[in-house]
Amino acid sequence: MSVLSDLEARSGTTCELCTGTQNLEIFEVEPVSISGVDSSILACETCRTQIEDPEQMDPNHWRCLNDSMWSQYDSVKVVAWRMLSRLKSEGWPKDLLDMMYLEPEVLEWAKATGEGIAEADKIIHRDVNGVVLQNGDSVVLIKDLKIKGSSQVAKQGTAVRRISLDRENAEYIEGKVGPTLTVIITKYVKKI
Ligand SMILES: [Zn+2]
């Protein structure tokens, strides 16, 4: 069975957020370590568009979360939590959020994208020029880098692809230099 057919089976081929039936597609709930049914939901185009573009949010559409927040599937609950967090200032989403209970590890997953955290408290990684870095970006070293735990030095100008951000600290990213995964300080890289 494919992920799509598994999702269709569990949802009855409806959007797992709003029960819509138009243009249903797999929506992967970031961050995805293993792609599959457990880290995905089936979502309609209306929901997907608004999840991905906060500018296009129609708060009334998300009244559907009143029901879907009680889904038995963690991936659905995580998206419900994120959307309610995003809409908190409307009032009613805050009431729903207060009723919601997520297991600690599910709550951690829900918080991983920074949704619901005040802009000022968000951990934002920036390169030497102040350009915002995202997971999966490529950077180039602007300074020789000693690889921790080895005698190897990565030369200035070395490209590091598919970096990952340290969730706790805006100064650090991780990336592979050659075969070695190493911690790199953001002010010594430039986004490419
Ligand atoms: Zn939907």
PDB file of C-alpha atoms and ligand atoms in Angstrom:
ATOM      1  CA  MET A   1       0.000   0.000   0.000  1.00  0.00           C
ATOM      2  CA  SER A   2       1.198   3.485  -0.758  1.00  0.00           C
ATOM      3  CA  VAL A   3       1.149   6.356   1.727  1.00  0.00           C
ATOM      4  CA  LEU A   4      -1.648   7.944  -0.287  1.00  0.00           C
ATOM      5  CA  SER A   5      -3.861   4.893  -0.227  1.00  0.00           C
ATOM      6  CA  ASP A   6      -3.200   4.407   3.510  1.00  0.00           C
ATOM      7  CA  LEU A   7      -4.192   8.030   4.161  1.00  0.00           C
ATOM      8  CA  GLU A   8      -7.281   7.657   1.987  1.00  0.00           C
ATOM      9  CA  ALA A   9      -8.255   4.562   3.911  1.00  0.00           C
ATOM     10  CA  ARG A  10      -7.906   6.150   7.336  1.00  0.00           C
ATOM     11  CA  SER A  11      -9.670   9.386   6.363  1.00  0.00           C
ATOM     12  CA  GLY A  12     -12.386   7.941   4.149  1.00  0.00           C
ATOM     13  CA  THR A  13     -10.830  10.034   1.345  1.00  0.00           C
ATOM     14  CA  THR A  14     -11.622  13.362   2.968  1.00  0.00           C
ATOM     15  CA  CYS A  15      -9.451  16.216   4.165  1.00  0.00           C
ATOM     16  CA  GLU A  16      -8.366  15.255   7.672  1.00  0.00           C
ATOM     17  CA  LEU A  17      -8.693  18.868   8.791  1.00  0.00           C
ATOM     18  CA  CYS A  18     -11.923  20.151   7.201  1.00  0.00           C
ATOM     19  CA  THR A  19     -13.474  16.996   5.655  1.00  0.00           C
ATOM     20  CA  GLY A  20     -13.328  18.673   2.228  1.00  0.00           C
ATOM     21  CA  THR A  21     -13.051  16.351  -0.748  1.00  0.00           C
ATOM     22  CA  GLN A  22     -11.497  18.624  -3.391  1.00  0.00           C
ATOM     23  CA  ASN A  23      -7.921  18.195  -4.598  1.00  0.00           C
ATOM     24  CA  LEU A  24      -6.754  15.997  -1.763  1.00  0.00           C
ATOM     25  CA  GLU A  25      -3.040  15.475  -1.502  1.00  0.00           C
ATOM     26  CA  ILE A  26      -0.501  14.193   0.959  1.00  0.00           C
ATOM     27  CA  PHE A  27       0.733  16.940   3.252  1.00  0.00           C
ATOM     28  CA  GLU A  28       3.909  16.074   5.133  1.00  0.00           C
ATOM     29  CA  VAL A  29       3.983  17.456   8.657  1.00  0.00           C
ATOM     30  CA  GLU A  30       7.425  19.004   9.100  1.00  0.00           C
ATOM     31  CA  PRO A  31       9.977  18.205  10.314  1.00  0.00           C
ATOM     32  CA  VAL A  32       9.834  14.808   8.668  1.00  0.00           C
ATOM     33  CA  SER A  33      12.453  12.306   9.765  1.00  0.00           C
ATOM     34  CA  ILE A  34      10.786   9.302   8.167  1.00  0.00           C
ATOM     35  CA  SER A  35       8.305   9.913   5.379  1.00  0.00           C
ATOM     36  CA  GLY A  36       5.184   7.876   5.778  1.00  0.00           C
ATOM     37  CA  VAL A  37       1.627   7.734   6.984  1.00  0.00           C
ATOM     38  CA  ASP A  38       2.504   8.680  10.566  1.00  0.00           C
ATOM     39  CA  SER A  39       4.141  11.945   9.550  1.00  0.00           C
ATOM     40  CA  SER A  40       1.547  12.894   6.930  1.00  0.00           C
ATOM     41  CA  ILE A  41      -2.054  13.944   6.624  1.00  0.00           C
ATOM     42  CA  LEU A  42      -4.459  13.987   3.726  1.00  0.00           C
ATOM     43  CA  ALA A  43      -5.389  17.626   3.150  1.00  0.00           C
ATOM     44  CA  CYS A  44      -7.456  19.560   0.618  1.00  0.00           C
ATOM     45  CA  GLU A  45      -6.090  22.393  -1.445  1.00  0.00           C
ATOM     46  CA  THR A  46      -7.799  25.075   0.671  1.00  0.00           C
ATOM     47  CA  CYS A  47      -6.174  23.803   3.848  1.00  0.00           C
ATOM     48  CA  ARG A  48      -2.762  23.242   2.276  1.00  0.00           C
ATOM     49  CA  THR A  49      -2.677  26.720   0.739  1.00  0.00           C
ATOM     50  CA  GLN A  50      -3.482  28.384   4.034  1.00  0.00           C
ATOM     51  CA  ILE A  51      -1.076  26.245   6.046  1.00  0.00           C
ATOM     52  CA  GLU A  52       1.738  27.198   3.732  1.00  0.00           C
ATOM     53  CA  ASP A  53       0.856  30.863   3.314  1.00  0.00           C
ATOM     54  CA  PRO A  54      -0.207  32.662   6.496  1.00  0.00           C
ATOM     55  CA  GLU A  55      -1.153  35.673   4.326  1.00  0.00           C
ATOM     56  CA  GLN A  56      -4.036  33.699   2.865  1.00  0.00           C
ATOM     57  CA  MET A  57      -5.554  32.643   6.164  1.00  0.00           C
ATOM     58  CA  ASP A  58      -9.338  32.665   6.421  1.00  0.00           C
ATOM     59  CA  PRO A  59      -9.970  32.191  10.145  1.00  0.00           C
ATOM     60  CA  ASN A  60     -13.523  30.955   9.594  1.00  0.00           C
ATOM     61  CA  HIS A  61     -12.315  28.055   7.474  1.00  0.00           C
ATOM     62  CA  TRP A  62     -10.456  26.773  10.516  1.00  0.00           C
ATOM     63  CA  ARG A  63     -13.578  26.374  12.644  1.00  0.00           C
ATOM     64  CA  CYS A  64     -13.258  22.818  11.310  1.00  0.00           C
ATOM     65  CA  LEU A  65     -10.484  22.280  13.857  1.00  0.00           C
ATOM     66  CA  ASN A  66     -13.183  22.135  16.505  1.00  0.00           C
ATOM     67  CA  ASP A  67     -13.661  18.538  15.303  1.00  0.00           C
ATOM     68  CA  SER A  68     -10.349  17.571  13.750  1.00  0.00           C
ATOM     69  CA  MET A  69      -8.288  18.546  16.819  1.00  0.00           C
ATOM     70  CA  TRP A  70      -9.744  15.399  18.423  1.00  0.00           C
ATOM     71  CA  SER A  71      -8.329  13.167  15.684  1.00  0.00           C
ATOM     72  CA  GLN A  72      -6.687   9.982  16.907  1.00  0.00           C
ATOM     73  CA  TYR A  73      -3.707  10.652  14.628  1.00  0.00           C
ATOM     74  CA  ASP A  74      -0.774  12.661  15.974  1.00  0.00           C
ATOM     75  CA  SER A  75       0.056  14.222  12.607  1.00  0.00           C
ATOM     76  CA  VAL A  76      -3.477  15.671  12.383  1.00  0.00           C
ATOM     77  CA  LYS A  77      -3.322  16.906  15.965  1.00  0.00           C
ATOM     78  CA  VAL A  78       0.032  18.593  15.302  1.00  0.00           C
ATOM     79  CA  VAL A  79      -1.335  20.555  12.340  1.00  0.00           C
ATOM     80  CA  ALA A  80      -4.480  21.458  14.296  1.00  0.00           C
ATOM     81  CA  TRP A  81      -2.341  22.720  17.161  1.00  0.00           C
ATOM     82  CA  ARG A  82      -0.175  24.803  14.817  1.00  0.00           C
ATOM     83  CA  MET A  83      -3.123  26.395  13.054  1.00  0.00           C
ATOM     84  CA  LEU A  84      -4.898  27.159  16.329  1.00  0.00           C
ATOM     85  CA  SER A  85      -1.674  28.707  17.610  1.00  0.00           C
ATOM     86  CA  ARG A  86      -1.397  30.830  14.508  1.00  0.00           C
ATOM     87  CA  LEU A  87      -4.985  32.046  14.948  1.00  0.00           C
ATOM     88  CA  LYS A  88      -4.816  32.476  18.699  1.00  0.00           C
ATOM     89  CA  SER A  89      -5.547  36.204  18.575  1.00  0.00           C
ATOM     90  CA  GLU A  90      -9.057  35.451  17.207  1.00  0.00           C
ATOM     91  CA  GLY A  91     -10.064  34.282  20.676  1.00  0.00           C
ATOM     92  CA  TRP A  92     -11.939  31.036  19.946  1.00  0.00           C
ATOM     93  CA  PRO A  93      -8.792  29.193  18.786  1.00  0.00           C
ATOM     94  CA  LYS A  94      -7.215  29.989  22.138  1.00  0.00           C
ATOM     95  CA  ASP A  95     -10.170  28.311  23.907  1.00  0.00           C
ATOM     96  CA  LEU A  96      -9.752  25.212  21.733  1.00  0.00           C
ATOM     97  CA  LEU A  97      -6.008  25.149  22.359  1.00  0.00           C
ATOM     98  CA  ASP A  98      -6.642  25.222  26.084  1.00  0.00           C
ATOM     99  CA  MET A  99      -8.824  22.122  25.729  1.00  0.00           C
ATOM    100  CA  MET A 100      -6.279  20.254  23.662  1.00  0.00           C
ATOM    101  CA  TYR A 101      -3.967  17.729  25.205  1.00  0.00           C
ATOM    102  CA  LEU A 102      -0.875  16.505  23.379  1.00  0.00           C
ATOM    103  CA  GLU A 103       1.548  13.912  24.687  1.00  0.00           C
ATOM    104  CA  PRO A 104       4.886  15.639  25.492  1.00  0.00           C
ATOM    105  CA  GLU A 105       6.675  14.262  22.435  1.00  0.00           C
ATOM    106  CA  VAL A 106       3.762  15.223  20.195  1.00  0.00           C
ATOM    107  CA  LEU A 107       3.742  18.725  21.666  1.00  0.00           C
ATOM    108  CA  GLU A 108       7.446  18.995  20.939  1.00  0.00           C
ATOM    109  CA  TRP A 109       6.752  18.005  17.333  1.00  0.00           C
ATOM    110  CA  ALA A 110       3.964  20.591  17.135  1.00  0.00           C
ATOM    111  CA  LYS A 111       6.287  23.315  18.392  1.00  0.00           C
ATOM    112  CA  ALA A 112       9.175  22.381  16.119  1.00  0.00           C
ATOM    113  CA  THR A 113       8.271  24.838  13.370  1.00  0.00           C
ATOM    114  CA  GLY A 114       8.054  27.755  15.766  1.00  0.00           C
ATOM    115  CA  GLU A 115       4.327  28.244  15.189  1.00  0.00           C
ATOM    116  CA  GLY A 116       2.666  30.035  18.063  1.00  0.00           C
ATOM    117  CA  ILE A 117       5.883  31.468  19.411  1.00  0.00           C
ATOM    118  CA  ALA A 118       6.005  35.249  19.504  1.00  0.00           C
ATOM    119  CA  GLU A 119       8.126  36.598  16.672  1.00  0.00           C
ATOM    120  CA  ALA A 120      10.581  38.092  19.173  1.00  0.00           C
ATOM    121  CA  ASP A 121      11.158  34.753  20.928  1.00  0.00           C
ATOM    122  CA  LYS A 122      11.744  32.780  17.773  1.00  0.00           C
ATOM    123  CA  ILE A 123      15.186  31.415  17.216  1.00  0.00           C
ATOM    124  CA  ILE A 124      16.300  32.788  13.887  1.00  0.00           C
ATOM    125  CA  HIS A 125      19.546  31.691  12.318  1.00  0.00           C
ATOM    126  CA  ARG A 126      21.343  34.238  10.174  1.00  0.00           C
ATOM    127  CA  ASP A 127      24.509  34.016   8.151  1.00  0.00           C
ATOM    128  CA  VAL A 128      27.351  36.535   8.262  1.00  0.00           C
ATOM    129  CA  ASN A 129      25.335  38.962   6.135  1.00  0.00           C
ATOM    130  CA  GLY A 130      22.189  38.645   8.221  1.00  0.00           C
ATOM    131  CA  VAL A 131      20.440  36.432   5.666  1.00  0.00           C
ATOM    132  CA  VAL A 132      17.992  34.029   7.329  1.00  0.00           C
ATOM    133  CA  LEU A 133      19.028  30.378   7.134  1.00  0.00           C
ATOM    134  CA  GLN A 134      16.575  27.496   6.856  1.00  0.00           C
ATOM    135  CA  ASN A 135      16.910  23.753   7.228  1.00  0.00           C
ATOM    136  CA  GLY A 136      18.173  22.305   3.953  1.00  0.00           C
ATOM    137  CA  ASP A 137      19.996  25.462   2.816  1.00  0.00           C
ATOM    138  CA  SER A 138      23.512  25.344   1.455  1.00  0.00           C
ATOM    139  CA  VAL A 139      26.230  27.571   2.806  1.00  0.00           C
ATOM    140  CA  VAL A 140      29.877  28.257   2.150  1.00  0.00           C
ATOM    141  CA  LEU A 141      32.494  28.622   4.884  1.00  0.00           C
ATOM    142  CA  ILE A 142      34.020  32.092   5.047  1.00  0.00           C
ATOM    143  CA  LYS A 143      36.747  30.968   7.419  1.00  0.00           C
ATOM    144  CA  ASP A 144      38.798  27.799   7.854  1.00  0.00           C
ATOM    145  CA  LEU A 145      36.971  25.452  10.177  1.00  0.00           C
ATOM    146  CA  LYS A 146      38.625  22.971  12.475  1.00  0.00           C
ATOM    147  CA  ILE A 147      36.531  19.818  12.579  1.00  0.00           C
ATOM    148  CA  LYS A 148      35.854  18.903  16.154  1.00  0.00           C
ATOM    149  CA  GLY A 149      37.380  15.624  17.255  1.00  0.00           C
ATOM    150  CA  SER A 150      39.715  15.352  14.297  1.00  0.00           C
ATOM    151  CA  SER A 151      42.806  16.997  12.894  1.00  0.00           C
ATOM    152  CA  GLN A 152      40.927  17.869   9.726  1.00  0.00           C
ATOM    153  CA  VAL A 153      40.428  21.467   8.692  1.00  0.00           C
ATOM    154  CA  ALA A 154      37.726  22.493   6.268  1.00  0.00           C
ATOM    155  CA  LYS A 155      39.063  25.297   4.113  1.00  0.00           C
ATOM    156  CA  GLN A 156      37.433  28.642   3.654  1.00  0.00           C
ATOM    157  CA  GLY A 157      35.205  28.396   0.572  1.00  0.00           C
ATOM    158  CA  THR A 158      34.065  24.832   1.288  1.00  0.00           C
ATOM    159  CA  ALA A 159      30.383  24.382   0.491  1.00  0.00           C
ATOM    160  CA  VAL A 160      28.195  22.683   3.080  1.00  0.00           C
ATOM    161  CA  ARG A 161      24.922  21.380   1.696  1.00  0.00           C
ATOM    162  CA  ARG A 162      21.638  20.627   3.448  1.00  0.00           C
ATOM    163  CA  ILE A 163      22.415  22.226   6.762  1.00  0.00           C
ATOM    164  CA  SER A 164      20.193  21.682   9.775  1.00  0.00           C
ATOM    165  CA  LEU A 165      19.508  24.360  12.348  1.00  0.00           C
ATOM    166  CA  ASP A 166      20.153  23.951  16.038  1.00  0.00           C
ATOM    167  CA  ARG A 167      16.681  24.352  17.551  1.00  0.00           C
ATOM    168  CA  GLU A 168      18.030  25.705  20.821  1.00  0.00           C
ATOM    169  CA  ASN A 169      20.705  28.067  19.662  1.00  0.00           C
ATOM    170  CA  ALA A 170      20.661  30.615  16.849  1.00  0.00           C
ATOM    171  CA  GLU A 171      24.456  30.595  16.653  1.00  0.00           C
ATOM    172  CA  TYR A 172      24.787  26.999  15.545  1.00  0.00           C
ATOM    173  CA  ILE A 173      23.972  24.962  12.506  1.00  0.00           C
ATOM    174  CA  GLU A 174      25.000  21.448  11.613  1.00  0.00           C
ATOM    175  CA  GLY A 175      26.229  20.197   8.314  1.00  0.00           C
ATOM    176  CA  LYS A 176      28.387  17.632   6.634  1.00  0.00           C
ATOM    177  CA  VAL A 177      31.914  18.614   5.767  1.00  0.00           C
ATOM    178  CA  GLY A 178      33.090  15.710   3.669  1.00  0.00           C
ATOM    179  CA  PRO A 179      31.794  12.655   5.484  1.00  0.00           C
ATOM    180  CA  THR A 180      31.792  14.327   8.897  1.00  0.00           C
ATOM    181  CA  LEU A 181      28.729  15.888  10.472  1.00  0.00           C
ATOM    182  CA  THR A 182      29.920  18.900  12.378  1.00  0.00           C
ATOM    183  CA  VAL A 183      28.644  21.957  14.210  1.00  0.00           C
ATOM    184  CA  ILE A 184      29.292  25.236  12.432  1.00  0.00           C
ATOM    185  CA  ILE A 185      28.904  28.747  13.786  1.00  0.00           C
ATOM    186  CA  THR A 186      26.444  30.797  11.751  1.00  0.00           C
ATOM    187  CA  LYS A 187      28.593  33.937  11.611  1.00  0.00           C
ATOM    188  CA  TYR A 188      31.262  31.989   9.735  1.00  0.00           C
ATOM    189  CA  VAL A 189      29.025  30.970   6.854  1.00  0.00           C
ATOM    190  CA  LYS A 190      27.419  32.627   3.883  1.00  0.00           C
ATOM    191  CA  LYS A 191      24.241  31.320   2.280  1.00  0.00           C
ATOM    192  CA  ILE A 192      24.565  30.201  -1.350  1.00  0.00           C
TER     193      ILE A 192
HETATM  194 ZN    ZN B   1      -9.261  20.861   4.146  1.00  0.00          ZN
END
